[in-house]
PDB file of C-alpha atoms in Angstrom:
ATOM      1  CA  UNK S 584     -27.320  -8.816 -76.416  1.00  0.00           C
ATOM      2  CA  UNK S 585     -30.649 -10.930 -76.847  1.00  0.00           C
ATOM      3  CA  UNK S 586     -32.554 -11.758 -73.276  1.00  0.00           C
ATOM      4  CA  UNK S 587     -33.163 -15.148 -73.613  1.00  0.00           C
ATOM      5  CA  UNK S 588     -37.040 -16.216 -73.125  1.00  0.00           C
ATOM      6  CA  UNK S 589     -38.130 -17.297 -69.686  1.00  0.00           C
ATOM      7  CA  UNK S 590     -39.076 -20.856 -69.849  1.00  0.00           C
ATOM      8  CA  UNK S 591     -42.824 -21.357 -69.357  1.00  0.00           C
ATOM      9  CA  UNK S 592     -44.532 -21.257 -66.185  1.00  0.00           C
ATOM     10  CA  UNK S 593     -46.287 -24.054 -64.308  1.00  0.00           C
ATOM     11  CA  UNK S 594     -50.040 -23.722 -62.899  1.00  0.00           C
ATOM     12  CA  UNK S 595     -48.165 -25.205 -59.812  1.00  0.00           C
ATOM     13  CA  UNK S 596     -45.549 -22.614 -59.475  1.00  0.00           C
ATOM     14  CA  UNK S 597     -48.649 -19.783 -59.602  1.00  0.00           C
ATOM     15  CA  UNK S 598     -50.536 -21.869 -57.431  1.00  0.00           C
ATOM     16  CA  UNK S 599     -47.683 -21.812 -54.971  1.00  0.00           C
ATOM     17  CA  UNK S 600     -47.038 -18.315 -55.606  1.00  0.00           C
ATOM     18  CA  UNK S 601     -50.362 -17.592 -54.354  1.00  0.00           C
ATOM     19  CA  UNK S 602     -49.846 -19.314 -50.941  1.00  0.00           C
ATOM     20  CA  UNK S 603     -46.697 -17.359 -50.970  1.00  0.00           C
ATOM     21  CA  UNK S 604     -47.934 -14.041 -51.336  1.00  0.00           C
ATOM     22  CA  UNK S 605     -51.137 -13.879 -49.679  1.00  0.00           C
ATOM     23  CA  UNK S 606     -50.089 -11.849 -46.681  1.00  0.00           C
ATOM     24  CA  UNK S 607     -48.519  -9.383 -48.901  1.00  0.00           C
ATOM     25  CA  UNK S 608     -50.958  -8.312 -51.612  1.00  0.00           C
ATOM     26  CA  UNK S 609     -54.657  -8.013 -51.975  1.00  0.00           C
ATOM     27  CA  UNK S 610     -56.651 -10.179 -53.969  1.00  0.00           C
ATOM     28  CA  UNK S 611     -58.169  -7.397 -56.056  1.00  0.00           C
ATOM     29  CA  UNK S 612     -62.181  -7.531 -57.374  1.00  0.00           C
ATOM     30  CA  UNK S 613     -62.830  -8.084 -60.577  1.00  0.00           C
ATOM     31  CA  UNK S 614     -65.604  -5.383 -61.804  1.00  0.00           C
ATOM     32  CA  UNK S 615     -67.803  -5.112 -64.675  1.00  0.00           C
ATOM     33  CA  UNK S 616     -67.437  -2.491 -66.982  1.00  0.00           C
ATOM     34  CA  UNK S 617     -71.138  -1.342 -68.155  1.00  0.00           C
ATOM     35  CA  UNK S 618     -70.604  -0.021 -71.449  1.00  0.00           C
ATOM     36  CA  UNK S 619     -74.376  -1.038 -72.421  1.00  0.00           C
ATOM     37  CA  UNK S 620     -75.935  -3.900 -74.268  1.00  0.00           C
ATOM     38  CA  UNK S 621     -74.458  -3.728 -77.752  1.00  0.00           C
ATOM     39  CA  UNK S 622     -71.134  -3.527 -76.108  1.00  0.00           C
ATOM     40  CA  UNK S 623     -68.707  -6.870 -75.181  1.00  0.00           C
ATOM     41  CA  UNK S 624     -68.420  -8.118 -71.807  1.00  0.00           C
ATOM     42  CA  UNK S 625     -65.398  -6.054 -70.078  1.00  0.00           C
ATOM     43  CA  UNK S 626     -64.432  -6.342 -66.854  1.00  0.00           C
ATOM     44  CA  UNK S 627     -61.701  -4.500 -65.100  1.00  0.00           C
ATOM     45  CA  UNK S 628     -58.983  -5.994 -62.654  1.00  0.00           C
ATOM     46  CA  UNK S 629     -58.928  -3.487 -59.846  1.00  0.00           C
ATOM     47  CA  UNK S 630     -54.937  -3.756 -59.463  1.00  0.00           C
ATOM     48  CA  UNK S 631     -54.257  -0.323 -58.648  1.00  0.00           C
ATOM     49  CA  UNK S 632     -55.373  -1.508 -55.154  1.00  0.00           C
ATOM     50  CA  UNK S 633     -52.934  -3.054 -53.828  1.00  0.00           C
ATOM     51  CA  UNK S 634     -50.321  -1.101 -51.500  1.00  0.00           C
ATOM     52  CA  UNK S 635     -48.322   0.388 -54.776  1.00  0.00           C
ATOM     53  CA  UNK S 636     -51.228   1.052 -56.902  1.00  0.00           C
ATOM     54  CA  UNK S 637     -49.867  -1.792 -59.386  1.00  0.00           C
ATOM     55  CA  UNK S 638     -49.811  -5.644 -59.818  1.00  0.00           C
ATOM     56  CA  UNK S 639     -45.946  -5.462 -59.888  1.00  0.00           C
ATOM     57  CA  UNK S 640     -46.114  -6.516 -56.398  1.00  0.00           C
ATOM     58  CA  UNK S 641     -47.326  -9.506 -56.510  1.00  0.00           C
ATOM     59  CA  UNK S 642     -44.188 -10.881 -58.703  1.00  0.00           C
ATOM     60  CA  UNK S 643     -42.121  -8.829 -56.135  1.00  0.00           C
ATOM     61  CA  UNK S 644     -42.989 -10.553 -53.444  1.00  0.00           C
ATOM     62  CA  UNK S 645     -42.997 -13.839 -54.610  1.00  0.00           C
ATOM     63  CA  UNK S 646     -39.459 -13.526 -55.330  1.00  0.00           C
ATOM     64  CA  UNK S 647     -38.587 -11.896 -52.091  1.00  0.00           C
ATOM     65  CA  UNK S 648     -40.134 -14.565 -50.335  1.00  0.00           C
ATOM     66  CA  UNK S 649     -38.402 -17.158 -52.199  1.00  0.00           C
ATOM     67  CA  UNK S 650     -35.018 -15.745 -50.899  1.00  0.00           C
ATOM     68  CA  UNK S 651     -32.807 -18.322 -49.175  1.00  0.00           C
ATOM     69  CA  UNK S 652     -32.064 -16.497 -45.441  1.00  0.00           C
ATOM     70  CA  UNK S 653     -28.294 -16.481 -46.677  1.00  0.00           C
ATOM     71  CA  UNK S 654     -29.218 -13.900 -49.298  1.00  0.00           C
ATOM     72  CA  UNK S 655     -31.834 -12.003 -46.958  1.00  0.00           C
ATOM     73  CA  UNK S 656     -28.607 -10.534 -44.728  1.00  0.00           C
ATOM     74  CA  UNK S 657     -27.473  -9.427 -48.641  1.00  0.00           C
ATOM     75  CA  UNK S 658     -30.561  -8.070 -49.619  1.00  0.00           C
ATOM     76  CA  UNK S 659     -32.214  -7.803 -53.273  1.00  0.00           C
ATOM     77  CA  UNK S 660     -31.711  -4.761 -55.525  1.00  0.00           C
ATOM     78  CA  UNK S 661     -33.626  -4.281 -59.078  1.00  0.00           C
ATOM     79  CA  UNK S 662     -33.754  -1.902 -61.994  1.00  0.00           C
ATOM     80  CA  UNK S 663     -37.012   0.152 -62.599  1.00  0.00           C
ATOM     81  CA  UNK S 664     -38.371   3.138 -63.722  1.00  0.00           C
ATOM     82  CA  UNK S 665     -41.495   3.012 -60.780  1.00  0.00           C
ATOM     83  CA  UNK S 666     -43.817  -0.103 -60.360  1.00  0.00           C
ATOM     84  CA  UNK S 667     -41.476  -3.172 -60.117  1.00  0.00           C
ATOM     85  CA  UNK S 668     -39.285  -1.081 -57.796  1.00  0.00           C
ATOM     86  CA  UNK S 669     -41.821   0.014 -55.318  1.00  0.00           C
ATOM     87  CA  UNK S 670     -42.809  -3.823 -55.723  1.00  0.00           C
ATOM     88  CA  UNK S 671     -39.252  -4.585 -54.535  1.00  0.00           C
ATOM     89  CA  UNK S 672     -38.738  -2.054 -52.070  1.00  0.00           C
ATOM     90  CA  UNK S 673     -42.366  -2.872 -50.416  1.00  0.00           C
ATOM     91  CA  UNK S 674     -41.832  -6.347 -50.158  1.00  0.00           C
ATOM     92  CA  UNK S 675     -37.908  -6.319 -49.139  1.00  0.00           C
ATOM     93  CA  UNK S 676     -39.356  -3.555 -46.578  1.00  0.00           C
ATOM     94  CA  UNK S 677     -42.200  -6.493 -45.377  1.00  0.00           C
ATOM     95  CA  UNK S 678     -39.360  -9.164 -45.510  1.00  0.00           C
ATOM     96  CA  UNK S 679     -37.186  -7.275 -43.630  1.00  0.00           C
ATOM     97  CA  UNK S 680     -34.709  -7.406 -46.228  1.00  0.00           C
ATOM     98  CA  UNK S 681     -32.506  -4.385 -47.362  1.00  0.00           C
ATOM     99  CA  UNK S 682     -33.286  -2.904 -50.648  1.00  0.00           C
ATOM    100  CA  UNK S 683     -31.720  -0.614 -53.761  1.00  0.00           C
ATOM    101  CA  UNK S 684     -33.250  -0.036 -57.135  1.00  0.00           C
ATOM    102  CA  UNK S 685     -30.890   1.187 -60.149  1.00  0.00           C
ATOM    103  CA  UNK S 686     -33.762   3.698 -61.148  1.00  0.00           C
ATOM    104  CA  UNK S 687     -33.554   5.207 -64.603  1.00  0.00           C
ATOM    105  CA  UNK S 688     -32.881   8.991 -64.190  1.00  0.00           C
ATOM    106  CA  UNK S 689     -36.289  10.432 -66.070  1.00  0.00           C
ATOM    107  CA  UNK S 690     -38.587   8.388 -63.729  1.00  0.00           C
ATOM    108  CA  UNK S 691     -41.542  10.437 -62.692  1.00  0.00           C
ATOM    109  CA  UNK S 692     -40.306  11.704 -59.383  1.00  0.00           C
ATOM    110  CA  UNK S 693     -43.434  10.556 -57.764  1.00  0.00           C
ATOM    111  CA  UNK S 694     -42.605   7.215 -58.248  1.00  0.00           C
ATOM    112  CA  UNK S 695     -39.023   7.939 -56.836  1.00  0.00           C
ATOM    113  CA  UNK S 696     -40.385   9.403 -53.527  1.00  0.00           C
ATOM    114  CA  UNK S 697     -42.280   6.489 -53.228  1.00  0.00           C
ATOM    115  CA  UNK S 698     -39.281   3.907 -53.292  1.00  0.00           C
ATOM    116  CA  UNK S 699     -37.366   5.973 -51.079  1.00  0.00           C
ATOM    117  CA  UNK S 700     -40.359   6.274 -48.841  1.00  0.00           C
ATOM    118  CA  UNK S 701     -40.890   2.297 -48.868  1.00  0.00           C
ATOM    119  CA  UNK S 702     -36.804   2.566 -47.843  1.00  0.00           C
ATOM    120  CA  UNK S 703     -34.775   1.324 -50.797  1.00  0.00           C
ATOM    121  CA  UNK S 704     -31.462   2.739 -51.606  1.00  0.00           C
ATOM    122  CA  UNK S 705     -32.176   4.143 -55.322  1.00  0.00           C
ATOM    123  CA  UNK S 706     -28.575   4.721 -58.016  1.00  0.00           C
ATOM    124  CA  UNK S 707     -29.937   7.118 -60.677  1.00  0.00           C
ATOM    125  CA  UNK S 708     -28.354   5.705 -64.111  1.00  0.00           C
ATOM    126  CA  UNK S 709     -29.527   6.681 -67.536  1.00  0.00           C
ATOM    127  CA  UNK S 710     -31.565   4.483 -69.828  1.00  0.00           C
ATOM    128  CA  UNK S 711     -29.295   3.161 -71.385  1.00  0.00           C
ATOM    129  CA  UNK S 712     -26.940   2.097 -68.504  1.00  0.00           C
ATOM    130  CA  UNK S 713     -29.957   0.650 -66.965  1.00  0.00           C
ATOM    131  CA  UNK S 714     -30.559  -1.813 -69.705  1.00  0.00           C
ATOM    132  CA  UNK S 715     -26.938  -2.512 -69.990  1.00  0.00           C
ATOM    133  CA  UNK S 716     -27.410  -3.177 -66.295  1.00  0.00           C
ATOM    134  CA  UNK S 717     -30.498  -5.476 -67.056  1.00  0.00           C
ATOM    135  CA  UNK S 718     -29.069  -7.755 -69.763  1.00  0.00           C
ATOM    136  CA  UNK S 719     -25.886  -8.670 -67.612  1.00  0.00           C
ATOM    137  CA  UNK S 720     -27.792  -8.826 -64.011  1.00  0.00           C
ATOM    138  CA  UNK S 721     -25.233  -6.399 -62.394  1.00  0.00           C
ATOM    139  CA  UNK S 722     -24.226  -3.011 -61.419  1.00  0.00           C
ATOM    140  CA  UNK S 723     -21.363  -1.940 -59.734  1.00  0.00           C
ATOM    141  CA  UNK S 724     -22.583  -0.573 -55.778  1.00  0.00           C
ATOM    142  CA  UNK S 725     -26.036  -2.520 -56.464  1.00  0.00           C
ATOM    143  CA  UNK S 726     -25.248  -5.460 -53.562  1.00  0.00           C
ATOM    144  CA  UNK S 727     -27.545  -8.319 -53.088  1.00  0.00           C
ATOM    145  CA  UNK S 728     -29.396 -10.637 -55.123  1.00  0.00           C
ATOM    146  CA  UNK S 729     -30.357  -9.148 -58.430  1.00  0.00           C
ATOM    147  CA  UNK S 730     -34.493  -9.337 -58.900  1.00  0.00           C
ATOM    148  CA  UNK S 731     -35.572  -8.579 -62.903  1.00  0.00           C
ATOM    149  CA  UNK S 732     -38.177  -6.860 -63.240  1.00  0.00           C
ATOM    150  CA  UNK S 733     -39.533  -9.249 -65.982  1.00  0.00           C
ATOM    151  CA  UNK S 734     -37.317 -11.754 -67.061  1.00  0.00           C
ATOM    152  CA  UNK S 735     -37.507 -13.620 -63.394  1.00  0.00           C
ATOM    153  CA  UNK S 736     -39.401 -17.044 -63.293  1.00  0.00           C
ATOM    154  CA  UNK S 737     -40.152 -16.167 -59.977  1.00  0.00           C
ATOM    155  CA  UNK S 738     -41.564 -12.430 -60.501  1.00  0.00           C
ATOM    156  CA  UNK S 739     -43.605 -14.665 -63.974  1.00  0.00           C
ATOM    157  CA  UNK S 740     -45.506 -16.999 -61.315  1.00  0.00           C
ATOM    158  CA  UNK S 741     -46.367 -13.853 -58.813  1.00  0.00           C
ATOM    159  CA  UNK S 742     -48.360 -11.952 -61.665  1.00  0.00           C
ATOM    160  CA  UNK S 743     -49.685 -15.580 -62.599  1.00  0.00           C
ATOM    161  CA  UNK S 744     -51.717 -15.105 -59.446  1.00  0.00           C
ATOM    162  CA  UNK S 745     -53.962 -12.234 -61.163  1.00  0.00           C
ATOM    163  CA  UNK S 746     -55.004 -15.234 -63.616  1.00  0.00           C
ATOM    164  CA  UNK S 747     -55.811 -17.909 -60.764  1.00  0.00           C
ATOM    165  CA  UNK S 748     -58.130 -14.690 -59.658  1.00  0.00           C
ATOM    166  CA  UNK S 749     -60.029 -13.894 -62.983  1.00  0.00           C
ATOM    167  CA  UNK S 750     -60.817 -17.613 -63.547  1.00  0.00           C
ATOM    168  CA  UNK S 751     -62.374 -17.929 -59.816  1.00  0.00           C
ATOM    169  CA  UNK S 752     -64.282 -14.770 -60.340  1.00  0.00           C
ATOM    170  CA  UNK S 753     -65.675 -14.639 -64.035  1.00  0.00           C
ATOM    171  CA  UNK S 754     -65.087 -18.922 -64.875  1.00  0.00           C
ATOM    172  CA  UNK S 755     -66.927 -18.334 -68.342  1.00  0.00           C
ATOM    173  CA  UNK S 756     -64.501 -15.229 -69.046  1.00  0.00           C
ATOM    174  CA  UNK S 757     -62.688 -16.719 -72.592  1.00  0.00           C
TER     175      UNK S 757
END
């Protein structure tokens, strides 16, 4: 089976997004690298500051927050190996909304103590239930409204806020 494409985002979805999400993630500096003269212009998006260590939660939490109240009682559940499910599980756990993440069984188990720390339910699988599990948005004990972990309009627009950031903070960056 063949994901098929998310459909492209709108500035106004991002833009909305970021009104969304503001109380959940940290709007992150934007650094220069100094390499030296002769080198390019680099600068570095400081994203391993917000509460995960990873962007991840800013798409996360734009589609928690989008969550209808009828589906909060449910609660969400996702598939990860690490950053888009301690994105979940943080923002469910902010929301107030229960959480499980079909992890795949070889994550680092750093990043598993860490979901289970932010209080999601986590269903070991291997890889290649897990992607079964992505492609037809279900697993059997996973309850709740099912949040991909990259083919989600909604998770799209929360990262879209990074890009809103970089143009405020370096408007000549090409």
């Amino acid at each position: 089976m063949i994901l098929e494409p998310v459909r492209p985002i709108q500035l106004s979805e991002i833009q909305e997004a970021r009104k969304r999400i503001a109380k959940t993630i940290v709007r992150t500096p934007l650094i220069r690298l100094e390499l030296g003269p002769e080198f390019p212009d680099i600068r570095l998006k400081l994203e391993n500051l917000q509460p995960i260590n990873a962007y991840k939660l800013r798409g996360a939490a734009n589609a928690v927050a989008l969550l209808p109240d009828s589906e909060r009682e449910r609660g969400v559940w996702t598939i990860s190996a690490g950053n888009a499910g301690q994105g979940v599980a943080y923002a469910a756990r902010q929301a107030g909304v229960p959480c499980a993440v079909v992890v795949i069984e070889t994550a680092p188990k750093s990043k598993l103590e860490r979901m289970c720390a932010l209080g999601a339910k986590l269903i070991p699988v291997s890889y290649d239930v897990a992607w079964k599990a992505l492609e037809e948005r279900s697993f059997p004990g996973a309850e709740g409204t099912f949040i991909h972990p990259f083919d989600d309009n909604n998770f799209i627009a929360g990262h879209g806020t990074m890009g809103l950031e970089i143009l405020e903070d370096a408007p000549d960056a090409r």
